[in-house]
mmCIF file of C-alpha atoms in Angstrom:
data_model
loop_
_atom_site.group_PDB
_atom_site.id
_atom_site.type_symbol
_atom_site.label_atom_id
_atom_site.label_comp_id
_atom_site.label_asym_id
_atom_site.label_seq_id
_atom_site.Cartn_x
_atom_site.Cartn_y
_atom_site.Cartn_z
ATOM 1 C CA MET A 186 -8.006 16.940 6.868
ATOM 2 C CA VAL A 187 -10.320 18.845 8.886
ATOM 3 C CA LYS A 188 -13.702 17.452 7.308
ATOM 4 C CA GLY A 189 -12.114 14.144 7.391
ATOM 5 C CA PHE A 190 -10.857 14.566 11.178
ATOM 6 C CA ILE A 191 -14.997 15.075 11.748
ATOM 7 C CA TRP A 192 -16.187 12.049 10.229
ATOM 8 C CA LEU A 193 -13.332 9.737 11.582
ATOM 9 C CA THR A 194 -14.361 11.277 15.163
ATOM 10 C CA LEU A 195 -17.784 10.604 14.701
ATOM 11 C CA ALA A 196 -17.584 7.063 13.254
ATOM 12 C CA TYR A 197 -14.807 6.495 16.225
ATOM 13 C CA GLY A 198 -17.759 7.911 18.596
ATOM 14 C CA LEU A 199 -19.986 5.024 17.278
ATOM 15 C CA SER A 200 -17.407 1.984 17.953
ATOM 16 C CA GLN A 201 -17.660 3.786 21.507
ATOM 17 C CA PHE A 202 -21.284 3.241 21.835
ATOM 18 C CA TYR A 203 -21.345 0.282 20.744
ATOM 19 C CA ARG A 204 -18.694 -0.880 22.968
ATOM 20 C CA ALA A 205 -20.643 0.237 25.828
ATOM 21 C CA CYS A 206 -24.507 -0.311 25.005
ATOM 22 C CA LEU A 207 -24.689 -3.413 26.248
ATOM 23 C CA ALA A 208 -24.372 -1.874 30.245
ATOM 24 C CA VAL A 209 -27.762 -0.040 29.673
ATOM 25 C CA PHE A 210 -29.169 -2.883 27.369
ATOM 26 C CA ALA A 211 -28.438 -5.291 29.583
ATOM 27 C CA PRO A 212 -31.845 -4.871 32.314
ATOM 28 C CA VAL A 213 -34.346 -5.107 29.079
ATOM 29 C CA LEU A 214 -32.209 -7.714 27.706
ATOM 30 C CA ASP A 215 -32.141 -9.827 30.731
ATOM 31 C CA VAL A 216 -36.316 -9.823 30.515
ATOM 32 C CA GLU A 217 -37.078 -10.086 26.895
ATOM 33 C CA ILE A 218 -33.714 -12.434 25.965
ATOM 34 C CA GLY A 219 -32.478 -13.656 29.412
ATOM 35 C CA LEU A 220 -29.233 -12.912 28.961
ATOM 36 C CA GLY A 221 -27.640 -12.403 32.366
ATOM 37 C CA ALA A 222 -24.725 -10.287 33.779
ATOM 38 C CA ASP A 223 -21.845 -13.145 32.757
ATOM 39 C CA GLN A 224 -23.692 -13.470 28.901
ATOM 40 C CA ILE A 225 -23.614 -9.366 28.477
ATOM 41 C CA SER A 226 -20.067 -9.670 29.599
ATOM 42 C CA THR A 227 -19.274 -12.479 27.093
ATOM 43 C CA ALA A 228 -21.081 -10.407 24.459
ATOM 44 C CA VAL A 229 -19.027 -6.964 24.989
ATOM 45 C CA GLY A 230 -15.881 -9.343 25.000
ATOM 46 C CA LEU A 231 -16.474 -11.271 21.406
ATOM 47 C CA TRP A 232 -17.090 -7.350 20.114
ATOM 48 C CA PHE A 233 -13.927 -6.660 21.445
ATOM 49 C CA LEU A 234 -11.753 -9.946 20.384
ATOM 50 C CA ALA A 235 -13.254 -9.615 16.808
ATOM 51 C CA PHE A 236 -12.127 -6.056 17.036
ATOM 52 C CA ALA A 237 -8.599 -7.231 17.980
ATOM 53 C CA ALA A 238 -8.479 -10.420 15.290
ATOM 54 C CA MET A 239 -9.418 -7.176 12.720
ATOM 55 C CA GLN A 240 -6.040 -5.529 13.743
ATOM 56 C CA ILE A 241 -3.608 -7.135 11.396
ATOM 57 C CA PRO A 242 -5.650 -7.715 8.422
ATOM 58 C CA VAL A 243 -6.404 -4.123 9.041
ATOM 59 C CA GLY A 244 -2.918 -2.824 9.306
ATOM 60 C CA TRP A 245 -2.118 -4.657 5.874
ATOM 61 C CA LEU A 246 -4.972 -2.717 4.101
ATOM 62 C CA LEU A 247 -3.737 0.848 5.927
ATOM 63 C CA ASP A 248 -0.540 -0.077 4.604
ATOM 64 C CA HIS A 249 -0.929 -1.419 0.883
ATOM 65 C CA LYS A 250 -5.262 -0.230 -0.177
ATOM 66 C CA SER A 251 -7.161 2.729 0.430
ATOM 67 C CA PRO A 252 -7.753 3.685 4.275
ATOM 68 C CA ARG A 253 -10.501 6.038 3.591
ATOM 69 C CA MET A 254 -12.219 2.627 1.854
ATOM 70 C CA THR A 255 -11.166 0.115 4.285
ATOM 71 C CA ALA A 256 -12.944 2.679 6.850
ATOM 72 C CA ALA A 257 -15.876 2.947 4.937
ATOM 73 C CA VAL A 258 -16.769 -0.147 3.593
ATOM 74 C CA MET A 259 -16.454 -2.464 6.787
ATOM 75 C CA LEU A 260 -17.995 0.755 9.147
ATOM 76 C CA ALA A 261 -21.018 0.021 7.002
ATOM 77 C CA LEU A 262 -21.297 -3.562 6.253
ATOM 78 C CA GLY A 263 -20.120 -5.173 9.423
ATOM 79 C CA GLY A 264 -21.651 -1.696 12.006
ATOM 80 C CA GLY A 265 -24.846 -1.057 10.103
ATOM 81 C CA GLY A 266 -25.402 -4.868 8.977
ATOM 82 C CA GLY A 267 -24.601 -5.853 12.998
ATOM 83 C CA ALA A 268 -26.761 -3.276 14.377
ATOM 84 C CA VAL A 269 -29.722 -4.614 11.833
ATOM 85 C CA VAL A 270 -28.597 -8.596 13.279
ATOM 86 C CA PHE A 271 -29.151 -7.051 16.971
ATOM 87 C CA SER A 272 -32.302 -5.187 16.412
ATOM 88 C CA MET A 273 -33.749 -8.593 15.451
ATOM 89 C CA ALA A 274 -32.522 -10.576 17.813
ATOM 90 C CA GLN A 275 -34.453 -13.371 19.313
ATOM 91 C CA SER A 276 -31.444 -15.653 21.279
ATOM 92 C CA GLU A 277 -28.223 -14.880 23.270
ATOM 93 C CA LEU A 278 -26.518 -16.469 20.006
ATOM 94 C CA SER A 279 -28.122 -13.469 17.713
ATOM 95 C CA ILE A 280 -26.977 -11.217 20.209
ATOM 96 C CA TYR A 281 -23.188 -12.518 20.184
ATOM 97 C CA VAL A 282 -22.792 -12.655 16.468
ATOM 98 C CA ALA A 283 -24.332 -8.907 16.137
ATOM 99 C CA MET A 284 -21.626 -8.140 18.568
ATOM 100 C CA ILE A 285 -19.044 -9.742 16.384
ATOM 101 C CA MET A 286 -20.191 -8.152 12.985
ATOM 102 C CA ILE A 287 -20.494 -4.575 14.741
ATOM 103 C CA GLY A 288 -16.674 -4.998 16.412
ATOM 104 C CA ILE A 289 -15.368 -6.019 12.957
ATOM 105 C CA GLY A 290 -16.822 -3.052 11.550
ATOM 106 C CA CYS A 291 -15.568 -0.535 14.005
ATOM 107 C CA SER A 292 -12.200 -2.254 14.267
ATOM 108 C CA PRO A 293 -10.394 0.225 11.179
ATOM 109 C CA ILE A 294 -11.613 3.522 12.215
ATOM 110 C CA LEU A 295 -9.323 4.567 15.197
ATOM 111 C CA MET A 296 -6.361 3.065 13.250
ATOM 112 C CA THR A 297 -7.255 4.687 10.416
ATOM 113 C CA SER A 298 -7.448 8.489 12.279
ATOM 114 C CA PHE A 299 -4.145 7.679 14.022
ATOM 115 C CA TYR A 300 -2.297 6.124 10.660
ATOM 116 C CA ILE A 301 -2.817 9.663 8.981
ATOM 117 C CA PHE A 302 -2.185 11.580 11.744
ATOM 118 C CA ALA A 303 1.110 9.806 11.846
ATOM 119 C CA ARG A 304 1.532 10.249 8.188
ATOM 120 C CA LEU A 305 0.739 13.985 7.917
ATOM 121 C CA ALA A 306 0.674 15.741 11.221
ATOM 122 C CA PRO A 307 4.428 16.669 12.664
ATOM 123 C CA ARG A 308 5.605 14.316 15.559
ATOM 124 C CA GLU A 309 5.044 16.500 18.601
ATOM 125 C CA ARG A 310 1.513 16.746 17.832
ATOM 126 C CA PHE A 311 0.722 13.108 17.268
ATOM 127 C CA GLY A 312 -0.342 12.860 21.087
ATOM 128 C CA THR A 313 -2.835 15.802 20.686
ATOM 129 C CA LEU A 314 -4.643 14.860 17.896
ATOM 130 C CA ALA A 315 -4.894 11.036 19.231
ATOM 131 C CA GLY A 316 -6.058 12.621 22.946
ATOM 132 C CA LEU A 317 -8.642 14.403 20.539
ATOM 133 C CA VAL A 318 -10.263 11.844 18.931
ATOM 134 C CA LEU A 319 -10.448 9.691 21.806
ATOM 135 C CA GLY A 320 -11.714 11.863 23.986
ATOM 136 C CA LEU A 321 -14.443 13.695 21.671
ATOM 137 C CA GLY A 322 -15.268 10.066 20.113
ATOM 138 C CA SER A 323 -15.941 9.255 23.435
ATOM 139 C CA LEU A 324 -18.897 10.961 23.664
ATOM 140 C CA GLY A 325 -20.120 8.217 21.725
ATOM 141 C CA ASN A 326 -19.817 6.456 25.107
ATOM 142 C CA VAL A 327 -21.772 9.178 26.867
ATOM 143 C CA ALA A 328 -24.825 8.654 24.709
ATOM 144 C CA ALA A 329 -25.007 4.793 25.803
ATOM 145 C CA SER A 330 -25.622 5.937 29.251
ATOM 146 C CA ALA A 331 -28.671 8.518 30.020
ATOM 147 C CA PRO A 332 -29.679 9.524 26.066
ATOM 148 C CA LEU A 333 -29.722 5.212 25.184
ATOM 149 C CA SER A 334 -31.929 4.780 28.487
ATOM 150 C CA PHE A 335 -34.557 7.739 27.330
ATOM 151 C CA ALA A 336 -34.686 5.940 23.969
ATOM 152 C CA LEU A 337 -35.069 2.796 25.228
ATOM 153 C CA VAL A 338 -38.132 4.151 26.999
ATOM 154 C CA THR A 339 -39.285 6.248 24.150
ATOM 155 C CA ILE A 340 -39.039 3.713 21.028
ATOM 156 C CA GLY A 341 -37.882 0.341 22.627
ATOM 157 C CA TRP A 342 -34.452 -1.066 21.684
ATOM 158 C CA ARG A 343 -35.368 -2.789 18.585
ATOM 159 C CA ALA A 344 -36.349 0.567 17.148
ATOM 160 C CA SER A 345 -33.444 2.254 18.998
ATOM 161 C CA MET A 346 -30.511 -0.371 17.345
ATOM 162 C CA LEU A 347 -32.631 0.414 13.370
ATOM 163 C CA VAL A 348 -31.842 4.264 13.811
ATOM 164 C CA LEU A 349 -28.143 3.084 14.717
ATOM 165 C CA ALA A 350 -27.988 1.204 11.630
ATOM 166 C CA ALA A 351 -29.128 3.744 9.854
ATOM 167 C CA VAL A 352 -26.496 6.311 11.036
ATOM 168 C CA THR A 353 -23.758 4.259 11.118
ATOM 169 C CA VAL A 354 -24.047 4.015 7.279
ATOM 170 C CA LEU A 355 -24.626 7.946 6.925
ATOM 171 C CA VAL A 356 -21.341 8.442 8.306
ATOM 172 C CA ALA A 357 -19.558 5.367 6.679
ATOM 173 C CA LEU A 358 -20.507 7.525 3.388
ATOM 174 C CA SER A 359 -19.423 9.993 4.594
ATOM 175 C CA ILE A 360 -16.217 9.150 5.177
ATOM 176 C CA LEU A 361 -15.972 7.739 1.751
ATOM 177 C CA ARG A 362 -16.776 10.693 0.752
ATOM 178 C CA LEU A 363 -14.764 13.251 2.480
ATOM 179 C CA VAL A 364 -11.456 11.562 4.491
ATOM 180 C CA ALA A 365 -8.373 11.875 2.089
ATOM 181 C CA ASP A 366 -6.218 9.579 1.855
ATOM 182 C CA PRO A 367 -2.763 10.395 2.677
ATOM 183 C CA PRO A 368 0.099 9.888 -0.149
ATOM 184 C CA ARG A 369 1.488 6.471 -0.603
ATOM 185 C CA VAL A 370 4.775 5.136 0.430
ATOM 186 C CA VAL A 371 7.518 5.126 -1.947
ATOM 187 C CA ARG A 372 8.671 1.170 -1.677
ATOM 188 C CA ASP A 373 11.804 -0.243 -2.415
ATOM 189 C CA HIS A 374 10.708 -3.241 -4.737
ATOM 190 C CA THR A 375 14.468 -4.609 -4.065
ATOM 191 C CA ALA A 376 14.641 -4.510 -0.668
ATOM 192 C CA PRO A 377 13.295 -7.432 1.175
ATOM 193 C CA LYS A 378 9.804 -7.013 1.985
ATOM 194 C CA ALA A 379 8.942 -6.230 5.695
ATOM 195 C CA GLY A 380 6.216 -7.450 7.723
ATOM 196 C CA LEU A 381 4.799 -8.702 11.260
ATOM 197 C CA GLY A 382 8.023 -10.827 11.612
ATOM 198 C CA GLU A 383 10.376 -7.219 11.218
ATOM 199 C CA LEU A 384 7.771 -5.518 14.338
ATOM 200 C CA LEU A 385 7.917 -8.749 16.456
ATOM 201 C CA ARG A 386 11.639 -8.329 16.331
ATOM 202 C CA LEU A 387 11.499 -4.739 18.113
ATOM 203 C CA ALA A 388 12.440 -6.219 21.407
ATOM 204 C CA PRO A 389 11.420 -2.539 23.111
ATOM 205 C CA LEU A 390 7.552 -2.923 22.019
ATOM 206 C CA TYR A 391 7.185 -5.871 23.788
ATOM 207 C CA PRO A 392 6.564 -4.256 27.608
ATOM 208 C CA ILE A 393 4.499 -1.535 25.605
ATOM 209 C CA LEU A 394 2.095 -4.147 23.779
ATOM 210 C CA LEU A 395 1.797 -5.574 27.860
ATOM 211 C CA ILE A 396 0.729 -2.594 28.807
ATOM 212 C CA ALA A 397 -1.535 -2.197 26.303
ATOM 213 C CA MET A 398 -3.026 -4.790 27.307
ATOM 214 C CA VAL A 399 -3.766 -4.498 30.756
ATOM 215 C CA SER A 400 -3.998 -1.087 30.532
ATOM 216 C CA TYR A 401 -7.608 0.410 29.379
ATOM 217 C CA ALA A 402 -9.090 -3.413 30.262
ATOM 218 C CA PRO A 403 -10.434 -2.056 33.415
ATOM 219 C CA GLY A 404 -11.748 1.233 31.889
ATOM 220 C CA GLY A 405 -13.450 -0.705 29.165
ATOM 221 C CA GLY A 406 -14.386 -3.481 30.844
ATOM 222 C CA LEU A 407 -16.359 -2.037 33.561
ATOM 223 C CA ARG A 408 -17.620 0.627 31.791
ATOM 224 C CA GLY A 409 -18.883 -2.017 28.911
ATOM 225 C CA SER A 410 -20.307 -4.390 31.218
ATOM 226 C CA TRP A 411 -19.974 -4.243 35.098
ATOM 227 C CA ILE A 412 -20.922 -1.239 36.777
ATOM 228 C CA GLY A 413 -24.525 -1.278 35.016
ATOM 229 C CA GLY A 414 -24.870 -5.493 37.161
ATOM 230 C CA TYR A 415 -23.160 -3.998 40.152
ATOM 231 C CA LEU A 416 -24.863 -1.077 40.458
ATOM 232 C CA SER A 417 -28.129 -2.969 39.673
ATOM 233 C CA ASP A 418 -27.304 -6.175 41.479
ATOM 234 C CA VAL A 419 -25.465 -4.477 44.813
ATOM 235 C CA TYR A 420 -27.336 -1.321 45.208
ATOM 236 C CA GLY A 421 -30.174 -2.084 43.858
ATOM 237 C CA LEU A 422 -30.650 1.071 41.259
ATOM 238 C CA ASP A 423 -33.026 1.296 38.592
ATOM 239 C CA ALA A 424 -32.012 1.977 34.430
ATOM 240 C CA ALA A 425 -32.664 5.681 34.833
ATOM 241 C CA GLN A 426 -30.026 6.049 37.900
ATOM 242 C CA ILE A 427 -27.512 3.250 36.196
ATOM 243 C CA GLY A 428 -27.839 5.257 33.185
ATOM 244 C CA THR A 429 -26.769 8.550 35.288
ATOM 245 C CA ALA A 430 -23.880 6.874 36.522
ATOM 246 C CA THR A 431 -22.579 5.414 33.456
ATOM 247 C CA ILE A 432 -22.604 9.108 31.821
ATOM 248 C CA TYR A 433 -20.286 9.962 34.984
ATOM 249 C CA MET A 434 -17.913 7.155 33.615
ATOM 250 C CA ALA A 435 -17.899 8.100 30.215
ATOM 251 C CA PHE A 436 -17.630 11.677 30.952
ATOM 252 C CA ALA A 437 -14.350 11.255 33.387
ATOM 253 C CA MET A 438 -13.144 8.583 30.549
ATOM 254 C CA ILE A 439 -13.412 11.670 27.766
ATOM 255 C CA VAL A 440 -11.881 14.127 30.270
ATOM 256 C CA GLY A 441 -8.909 10.973 30.616
ATOM 257 C CA SER A 442 -8.443 10.951 26.815
ATOM 258 C CA LEU A 443 -8.447 14.989 26.293
ATOM 259 C CA ALA A 444 -5.805 15.336 29.605
ATOM 260 C CA PHE A 445 -3.296 12.664 28.335
ATOM 261 C CA GLY A 446 -3.022 12.913 24.941
ATOM 262 C CA PRO A 447 -1.275 16.212 25.157
ATOM 263 C CA MET A 448 0.418 15.245 28.848
ATOM 264 C CA ASP A 449 3.808 14.581 27.001
ATOM 265 C CA ARG A 450 4.587 18.571 26.435
ATOM 266 C CA VAL A 451 4.270 18.840 30.337
ATOM 267 C CA ILE A 452 6.146 15.514 31.688
ATOM 268 C CA LYS A 453 8.548 14.948 28.965
ATOM 269 C CA SER A 454 8.509 10.833 30.250
ATOM 270 C CA ARG A 455 5.631 9.185 28.962
ATOM 271 C CA LYS A 456 6.947 5.946 30.853
ATOM 272 C CA LEU A 457 6.401 8.020 33.810
ATOM 273 C CA ILE A 458 2.493 9.326 32.599
ATOM 274 C CA VAL A 459 1.555 5.741 31.743
ATOM 275 C CA ALA A 460 3.153 4.017 34.929
ATOM 276 C CA GLY A 461 1.405 6.627 36.767
ATOM 277 C CA SER A 462 -1.810 6.125 35.611
ATOM 278 C CA GLY A 463 -1.751 2.241 35.949
ATOM 279 C CA ILE A 464 -0.573 3.108 39.544
ATOM 280 C CA LEU A 465 -3.519 4.959 39.888
ATOM 281 C CA THR A 466 -6.210 2.705 38.556
ATOM 282 C CA THR A 467 -4.711 -0.264 40.222
ATOM 283 C CA ALA A 468 -5.273 1.837 43.420
ATOM 284 C CA SER A 469 -8.821 2.553 42.403
ATOM 285 C CA LEU A 470 -9.812 -0.960 41.409
ATOM 286 C CA THR A 471 -8.668 -2.132 45.004
ATOM 287 C CA LEU A 472 -10.864 -0.140 47.046
ATOM 288 C CA LEU A 473 -13.700 -0.927 44.679
ATOM 289 C CA TRP A 474 -12.612 -4.921 45.620
ATOM 290 C CA VAL A 475 -12.334 -4.006 49.623
ATOM 291 C CA SER A 476 -15.292 -1.957 49.597
ATOM 292 C CA ALA A 477 -17.510 -4.954 49.171
ATOM 293 C CA GLY A 478 -20.811 -3.112 48.731
ATOM 294 C CA THR A 479 -20.754 -1.521 51.789
ATOM 295 C CA TRP A 480 -19.234 1.924 50.934
ATOM 296 C CA PRO A 481 -22.084 4.524 50.426
ATOM 297 C CA VAL A 482 -22.878 4.480 46.226
ATOM 298 C CA ALA A 483 -21.784 7.728 45.368
ATOM 299 C CA SER A 484 -18.207 7.125 46.873
ATOM 300 C CA VAL A 485 -18.489 3.962 44.582
ATOM 301 C CA VAL A 486 -19.844 5.606 41.491
ATOM 302 C CA LEU A 487 -16.742 8.251 41.879
ATOM 303 C CA LEU A 488 -14.330 4.990 42.253
ATOM 304 C CA PHE A 489 -15.519 3.864 38.868
ATOM 305 C CA MET A 490 -15.071 7.444 37.179
ATOM 306 C CA SER A 491 -11.425 7.055 38.539
ATOM 307 C CA VAL A 492 -10.949 3.794 36.777
ATOM 308 C CA GLY A 493 -12.347 5.607 33.766
ATOM 309 C CA PHE A 494 -10.127 8.413 34.344
ATOM 310 C CA PHE A 495 -6.897 6.933 35.025
ATOM 311 C CA SER A 496 -7.550 4.257 32.466
ATOM 312 C CA SER A 497 -7.430 6.361 29.479
ATOM 313 C CA SER A 498 -3.439 7.111 29.492
ATOM 314 C CA TYR A 499 -3.723 5.249 25.964
ATOM 315 C CA PRO A 500 -2.796 8.000 23.646
ATOM 316 C CA GLN A 501 0.634 8.439 25.120
ATOM 317 C CA ILE A 502 1.066 4.276 25.218
ATOM 318 C CA MET A 503 0.308 4.496 21.331
ATOM 319 C CA ASN A 504 2.658 7.959 21.164
ATOM 320 C CA GLN A 505 5.450 5.946 22.924
ATOM 321 C CA GLY A 506 5.226 2.909 20.672
ATOM 322 C CA ARG A 507 4.734 5.103 17.494
ATOM 323 C CA THR A 508 8.478 6.455 18.203
ATOM 324 C CA LEU A 509 9.906 2.591 17.357
ATOM 325 C CA LEU A 510 7.899 1.797 13.807
ATOM 326 C CA PRO A 511 9.708 2.212 10.562
ATOM 327 C CA GLU A 512 7.729 4.639 8.152
ATOM 328 C CA ASN A 513 6.815 1.404 5.841
ATOM 329 C CA LEU A 514 4.910 -0.577 8.963
ATOM 330 C CA MET A 515 2.805 2.317 10.480
ATOM 331 C CA GLY A 516 0.041 0.934 9.556
ATOM 332 C CA ARG A 517 0.653 -2.680 10.880
ATOM 333 C CA GLY A 518 2.607 -1.157 14.186
ATOM 334 C CA VAL A 519 0.030 0.998 15.374
ATOM 335 C CA THR A 520 -2.757 -1.804 14.782
ATOM 336 C CA LEU A 521 -0.377 -4.270 16.614
ATOM 337 C CA ILE A 522 -0.537 -2.109 19.381
ATOM 338 C CA ASN A 523 -4.149 -1.877 18.962
ATOM 339 C CA LEU A 524 -4.335 -5.635 18.892
ATOM 340 C CA PHE A 525 -2.998 -5.971 22.338
ATOM 341 C CA SER A 526 -5.104 -2.948 23.926
ATOM 342 C CA ILE A 527 -8.253 -3.631 22.424
ATOM 343 C CA GLY A 528 -7.994 -7.662 22.522
ATOM 344 C CA GLY A 529 -7.126 -7.210 26.334
ATOM 345 C CA VAL A 530 -10.402 -5.505 26.489
ATOM 346 C CA GLY A 531 -12.106 -8.728 25.266
ATOM 347 C CA LEU A 532 -9.670 -11.663 26.566
ATOM 348 C CA PHE A 533 -10.295 -10.235 30.320
ATOM 349 C CA GLN A 534 -14.254 -9.543 29.691
ATOM 350 C CA ILE A 535 -14.258 -13.426 28.695
ATOM 351 C CA VAL A 536 -12.147 -14.496 31.782
ATOM 352 C CA THR A 537 -14.028 -12.270 33.996
ATOM 353 C CA ALA A 538 -17.127 -13.629 32.744
ATOM 354 C CA ARG A 539 -16.574 -17.356 33.771
ATOM 355 C CA LEU A 540 -15.215 -16.003 37.088
ATOM 356 C CA PHE A 541 -18.325 -14.198 37.897
ATOM 357 C CA ALA A 542 -20.154 -17.010 37.172
ATOM 358 C CA ARG A 543 -18.323 -19.348 39.692
ATOM 359 C CA VAL A 544 -18.178 -17.191 42.496
ATOM 360 C CA ASP A 545 -21.221 -17.478 45.131
ATOM 361 C CA HIS A 546 -24.069 -15.692 43.958
ATOM 362 C CA SER A 547 -26.419 -15.978 47.134
ATOM 363 C CA THR A 548 -28.307 -12.878 47.930
ATOM 364 C CA ASP A 549 -26.103 -11.933 51.439
ATOM 365 C CA VAL A 550 -22.675 -11.799 49.427
ATOM 366 C CA MET A 551 -23.584 -10.206 45.929
ATOM 367 C CA ALA A 552 -20.985 -8.331 46.007
ATOM 368 C CA ALA A 553 -18.279 -10.697 46.348
ATOM 369 C CA PRO A 554 -18.398 -11.980 42.675
ATOM 370 C CA TYR A 555 -17.998 -8.257 41.693
ATOM 371 C CA GLY A 556 -14.997 -8.058 43.568
ATOM 372 C CA ALA A 557 -13.255 -10.926 41.765
ATOM 373 C CA VAL A 558 -14.174 -9.178 39.073
ATOM 374 C CA PHE A 559 -11.931 -5.504 40.421
ATOM 375 C CA ALA A 560 -9.421 -8.096 41.336
ATOM 376 C CA THR A 561 -8.700 -9.499 38.117
ATOM 377 C CA PHE A 562 -8.192 -6.349 37.048
ATOM 378 C CA ALA A 563 -6.287 -5.326 39.819
ATOM 379 C CA VAL A 564 -3.704 -7.933 39.611
ATOM 380 C CA ALA A 565 -3.629 -7.782 35.916
ATOM 381 C CA LEU A 566 -2.407 -4.410 36.117
ATOM 382 C CA VAL A 567 0.226 -4.885 38.482
ATOM 383 C CA VAL A 568 2.107 -7.881 36.386
ATOM 384 C CA GLY A 569 1.611 -5.457 33.594
ATOM 385 C CA LEU A 570 3.076 -2.312 35.565
ATOM 386 C CA SER A 571 6.056 -4.700 36.836
ATOM 387 C CA VAL A 572 7.066 -5.088 33.172
ATOM 388 C CA TYR A 573 6.803 -1.592 31.872
ATOM 389 C CA ILE A 574 8.518 0.039 34.910
ATOM 390 C CA PHE A 575 11.233 -1.943 34.872
ATOM 391 C CA SER A 576 11.750 -2.202 31.023
ATOM 392 C CA ARG A 577 14.263 0.561 29.100
ATOM 393 C CA ARG A 578 12.781 4.172 29.012
#
């Protein structure tokens, strides 16, 4: 299980890299292909929506087929193939297609890990293991900051993506060789078939699905696209400075995942952990909104880091949801929660991109369209928390 854990974590690191790399690619894609901030956000949103759309079929594959084979084949064909398409892109459509392919390729990785943990690990260890995968895998988020900026300067963006394609295929082959499938669940073929309908009849699951949809969206969305444009347009930072700022936010998200994973051993109420993190994320977003580009850049970067840290409560959201799931629906259950989490990021990226394009972009009020983005994330969190806080513990 240890070797499998290592390679699945590396694969999740690639997933984190791909979802965050456009924040650093943004300046060069603007110059060479003409992609603006709203188109970059749309491309990131398409990655998340493609990822989310695959969660239900991935869940079925985990419950019925080989998790190892599912992860390896999809990562090689979708992730590796999409990176090749990206390297040859000549238009925004090419970037959109590449990001959709990569989103599909990355879609089974994290859920394969969670499925194996849920089946093989002690229940009290699930949150810690989930946090470790999320935290260590988020080093891919770090690689998609200053190290990527260095690669762009050294070998160019097209060569960088070809290298990533080769690494992605290598990791997929290692998963195929070194990850072990858990024992198959023995099914009672005389009993009625269980499926998505049974999951949707679990009423206590709905508040968890809602909070999953809005909790990670600010961190994933801001880190994936908006931080780069904001620091460039409002504060005039160059690519190297943006790379440094994004690496700070990436480290904050890593520390958050590692901290939230085992937190239920200290704070016994998972609901309190999730609600508290949501409230603090909302406060950070509100401060970004009201700062309107007038605060020192160091203070603003700290606020981005705060959003990244407190929006990383996903291990406890999944931990709480997992306790409601029957064994024979574990794969589809964890992927349903993940669908709402990842789908929320994609949905809000599309919404904020459209909103951003509609707000006044004159030079003297350049902070205004970004303020609308921060406000949208904050309002969504308030709505989600209003339902989640008053749900049954």
